[in-house]
XYZ file of C-alpha atoms in Angstrom:
324
model
C 109.681 113.760 87.478
C 107.619 115.964 85.143
C 104.773 117.860 86.790
C 103.417 119.352 83.574
C 102.551 116.167 81.684
C 98.856 116.308 80.733
C 96.617 113.622 82.177
C 94.545 112.141 79.370
C 94.517 108.380 79.937
C 93.347 106.866 83.231
C 93.664 103.328 84.533
C 90.760 102.477 86.844
C 91.706 99.510 89.011
C 88.715 97.830 90.610
C 85.321 98.401 88.986
C 82.942 97.983 91.892
C 80.563 100.772 92.898
C 83.298 103.417 93.296
C 85.513 102.336 90.408
C 82.628 102.166 87.937
C 81.433 105.597 89.004
C 84.956 107.012 88.600
C 85.111 105.491 85.112
C 81.854 107.223 84.150
C 83.138 110.531 85.531
C 86.400 110.355 83.603
C 84.655 109.398 80.370
C 82.268 112.335 80.755
C 85.274 114.637 80.981
C 86.597 113.460 77.646
C 89.328 111.222 79.032
C 90.349 107.731 77.973
C 89.716 105.000 80.520
C 91.219 101.542 80.682
C 89.525 99.582 83.450
C 90.627 96.350 85.077
C 89.077 93.939 87.540
C 89.485 90.200 88.049
C 85.830 89.501 88.850
C 84.344 87.227 86.155
C 81.401 89.548 85.370
C 83.259 92.811 85.912
C 83.263 94.058 82.317
C 79.535 93.540 81.769
C 78.684 95.114 85.125
C 80.899 98.115 84.387
C 79.392 98.664 80.950
C 75.890 98.486 82.407
C 76.709 101.020 85.130
C 78.365 103.515 82.793
C 75.487 103.378 80.319
C 72.952 103.888 83.096
C 74.921 106.865 84.473
C 75.394 108.527 81.086
C 72.014 110.368 80.874
C 72.733 112.096 84.196
C 76.211 113.057 83.011
C 74.776 114.381 79.747
C 72.331 116.473 81.748
C 75.152 117.941 83.826
C 77.200 118.607 80.708
C 79.726 116.489 78.838
C 83.201 117.769 77.997
C 84.472 117.873 74.408
C 85.494 114.401 73.285
C 83.367 112.612 75.891
C 82.344 109.219 74.571
C 81.461 105.762 75.813
C 83.816 104.424 73.152
C 86.745 105.760 75.176
C 86.223 102.934 77.676
C 88.362 99.818 77.368
C 88.544 96.809 79.678
C 91.102 94.135 80.449
C 91.460 91.674 83.292
C 95.252 91.946 83.030
C 96.759 94.568 85.354
C 99.985 94.976 83.413
C 98.068 95.557 80.193
C 95.718 98.044 81.855
C 98.463 100.429 82.969
C 100.348 100.656 79.677
C 100.562 104.277 78.550
C 98.422 105.733 81.333
C 98.997 109.083 82.996
C 97.192 108.379 86.272
C 95.962 105.308 88.124
C 92.770 105.527 90.198
C 92.884 102.533 92.538
C 89.616 101.259 94.023
C 90.630 97.908 95.484
C 89.332 96.302 98.672
C 89.756 98.330 101.851
C 92.516 96.034 103.124
C 95.991 97.273 103.877
C 97.733 94.027 102.897
C 95.993 94.019 99.508
C 96.864 97.641 98.782
C 100.486 97.278 99.855
C 100.968 94.342 97.501
C 99.169 96.128 94.659
C 101.186 99.333 95.029
C 104.426 97.392 94.955
C 103.289 95.839 91.661
C 102.221 99.194 90.243
C 105.498 100.797 91.239
C 107.351 98.164 89.256
C 105.066 98.450 86.226
C 104.714 102.214 85.869
C 107.066 104.989 84.739
C 107.956 107.360 87.619
C 105.819 110.245 86.305
C 102.526 108.345 86.624
C 100.441 109.290 89.670
C 98.965 106.441 91.688
C 95.875 107.715 93.492
C 93.893 105.639 95.963
C 90.154 105.942 96.554
C 90.693 104.440 100.006
C 88.023 105.682 102.400
C 90.151 105.464 105.506
C 93.569 103.806 105.163
C 96.475 106.234 105.406
C 98.764 106.575 102.407
C 101.825 106.337 104.651
C 100.802 102.764 105.427
C 99.949 101.900 101.823
C 103.186 103.246 100.344
C 105.433 101.707 103.008
C 106.316 98.771 100.756
C 106.952 100.864 97.647
C 110.709 101.037 97.118
C 111.296 102.940 93.865
C 108.860 105.858 93.658
C 106.639 106.158 96.733
C 106.610 109.922 96.213
C 103.975 109.586 93.418
C 101.427 107.794 95.645
C 98.546 109.899 96.990
C 95.041 109.563 98.370
C 92.318 110.838 96.021
C 89.257 109.805 98.004
C 85.898 110.520 96.336
C 82.425 110.598 97.796
C 79.830 108.138 96.550
C 78.754 108.319 93.789
C 81.903 109.969 92.357
C 80.296 110.745 88.994
C 77.810 113.026 90.785
C 79.392 114.150 94.077
C 82.169 116.692 93.398
C 84.187 116.113 96.589
C 87.648 114.562 96.432
C 89.892 114.485 99.514
C 93.581 114.707 98.642
C 96.321 113.827 101.123
C 99.806 112.433 100.749
C 101.753 110.029 102.903
C 105.070 110.695 104.579
C 106.893 109.793 101.348
C 104.562 111.632 98.959
C 106.064 114.690 97.294
C 104.336 118.047 97.602
C 104.539 118.364 93.821
C 102.406 115.233 93.399
C 99.840 116.447 95.907
C 99.546 119.733 94.018
C 99.428 117.969 90.654
C 96.650 115.671 91.865
C 94.659 118.624 93.213
C 95.095 120.498 89.932
C 93.945 117.478 87.948
C 90.830 116.849 90.016
C 89.918 120.528 89.837
C 90.409 120.471 86.067
C 87.612 117.899 85.731
C 85.246 119.861 87.930
C 85.859 118.157 91.267
C 85.923 120.054 94.546
C 89.360 119.013 95.787
C 89.943 119.387 99.530
C 93.541 119.318 100.767
C 94.259 117.550 104.056
C 97.372 118.867 105.763
C 97.607 115.820 108.026
C 96.736 112.152 107.608
C 93.791 110.942 109.652
C 92.089 107.528 109.666
C 88.921 108.052 107.645
C 90.265 111.362 106.272
C 87.797 114.221 106.958
C 84.374 113.699 105.367
C 84.031 110.126 106.594
C 85.024 111.202 110.094
C 82.286 113.832 109.978
C 79.831 111.191 108.793
C 80.973 108.808 111.506
C 80.467 111.422 114.214
C 76.952 112.136 112.993
C 76.105 108.464 112.438
C 77.137 107.646 116.000
C 74.497 109.991 117.399
C 71.872 109.022 114.803
C 72.309 105.335 115.610
C 72.238 106.080 119.334
C 68.991 108.071 119.134
C 67.306 105.381 117.026
C 68.511 102.493 119.186
C 67.386 104.311 122.335
C 63.916 104.764 120.802
C 64.193 108.539 121.036
C 63.109 108.775 117.406
C 62.301 106.461 114.498
C 64.704 105.927 111.610
C 62.287 107.744 109.307
C 61.948 110.736 111.612
C 65.668 111.091 112.295
C 66.266 111.031 108.537
C 63.612 113.714 108.073
C 65.171 115.763 110.867
C 68.477 115.710 109.004
C 67.422 115.973 105.369
C 64.699 118.595 105.923
C 66.650 120.545 108.545
C 70.421 120.983 108.668
C 70.894 118.796 105.606
C 69.217 121.398 103.393
C 71.632 124.038 104.646
C 74.651 121.718 104.354
C 73.838 121.313 100.674
C 74.529 125.040 100.308
C 77.203 125.927 102.857
C 79.385 124.068 105.322
C 79.142 124.050 109.095
C 81.677 126.823 109.712
C 80.020 129.310 107.357
C 76.544 128.437 108.631
C 77.707 129.016 112.201
C 79.095 132.357 111.053
C 75.654 133.274 109.674
C 73.995 132.078 112.894
C 75.753 134.895 114.721
C 74.026 137.551 112.638
C 76.043 140.732 112.227
C 78.375 139.487 114.977
C 79.327 136.440 112.903
C 81.100 133.409 114.335
C 82.266 135.328 117.405
C 78.692 136.095 118.415
C 77.548 132.569 117.565
C 80.157 131.010 119.833
C 79.254 133.377 122.653
C 75.596 132.493 122.373
C 75.688 128.824 121.389
C 79.097 127.658 122.567
C 77.978 126.944 126.121
C 74.803 125.034 125.264
C 76.609 123.089 122.550
C 79.368 122.062 124.949
C 76.670 120.869 127.363
C 75.056 118.789 124.591
C 78.406 117.225 123.767
C 78.503 115.700 127.246
C 75.196 113.903 126.615
C 76.031 112.480 123.179
C 75.828 108.700 122.932
C 78.729 106.279 122.603
C 77.023 103.096 121.409
C 78.862 99.828 120.884
C 78.425 98.076 117.532
C 77.191 94.809 119.046
C 75.138 92.306 117.012
C 72.067 93.241 119.027
C 72.635 96.950 118.343
C 73.034 96.284 114.619
C 69.895 94.133 114.438
C 67.898 96.888 116.088
C 69.117 99.451 113.548
C 68.424 97.097 110.649
C 64.844 96.547 111.824
C 64.267 100.304 112.158
C 65.673 101.041 108.704
C 63.661 98.254 107.060
C 60.548 99.813 108.549
C 61.498 103.117 106.918
C 62.336 101.501 103.571
C 59.062 99.602 103.301
C 58.487 98.204 99.816
C 60.924 100.561 98.041
C 63.824 98.908 96.214
C 67.478 99.936 96.220
C 67.138 100.970 92.565
C 64.171 103.191 93.393
C 65.964 104.825 96.310
C 69.108 105.384 94.239
C 67.063 106.962 91.461
C 65.405 109.329 93.943
C 68.779 110.236 95.474
C 70.430 110.851 92.119
C 67.576 112.953 90.709
C 67.670 115.276 93.722
C 71.467 115.397 93.637
C 71.451 116.402 89.990
C 68.882 119.106 90.689
C 71.003 120.527 93.494
C 74.150 120.396 91.363
C 72.365 122.179 88.522
C 71.215 124.877 90.935
C 74.681 125.318 92.424
C 76.312 125.381 88.987
C 73.817 127.990 87.798
C 74.566 130.117 90.851
C 78.302 129.788 90.232
C 77.905 130.810 86.576
C 75.827 133.830 87.604
C 78.354 134.906 90.222
C 81.200 134.534 87.713
C 79.342 136.584 85.096
C 78.609 139.313 87.642
C 82.271 139.418 88.675
C 83.430 139.702 85.066
C 80.897 142.471 84.379
C 82.024 144.399 87.465
C 85.641 144.277 86.312
């Protein structure tokens, strides 16, 4: 199997929220996209999403050759994968569906085509178990929503995935500006969703226990640690918390109290009553704002942060080059 074949044509399978966003991302990077979905209104919905996302992508910077005309659509799976270099699968989060689909794709595709799944939690070892010919080219390439704005992609192979494919997938995602994170072991939910789940568990617990309102817990996160997390991750921030002593000092000073807090963290059960309580609290926070309005606010702030981080990266790179 060739590991040097350039990836220029992408098949996007499933054009829901994630698939449509992936399509916009790939188009912005100057790639050809052939999208497929069996939903009756899928093509119109996809076109609408990509057009609405395009101004933000233009603001962040389009790659040479980027064009909306590079998007094609077909409801026929076999037609969609003809001549592609990589498949980005965004089907329902159901193991039986993915196993059947990957068996079909394995039969349709040449062995040098990567099949990457956007699955948010299913392990690739389970997905590829029914693939008989070339399971080694199947890999998880899990984005964060919305993929056309959030750089993160989690890459992890299954037990039958070759290391060469994992490395090729990482190299490809990095080549289009993604922040590819390599998982050395498979975990349900991968890494970022597990981190979200751990945080959500305590957020939901505090809201359901009437410790804090939904609005105030969101403010506590977005105006507190969330601001820092948009700049550095938890490990580096803990290192800074230790001052000149770094992480070692931080663990000496905060390790004990943190371990004590762990013992008091909530373990709520997702009962109907629990869910209804959360829904009521969130609706109170939302008020009269629409989903479109909230998405627009989210995306505008995301773009601003990305522009700031990109500017900082460009400055650091220029300073490094000048120093050399």
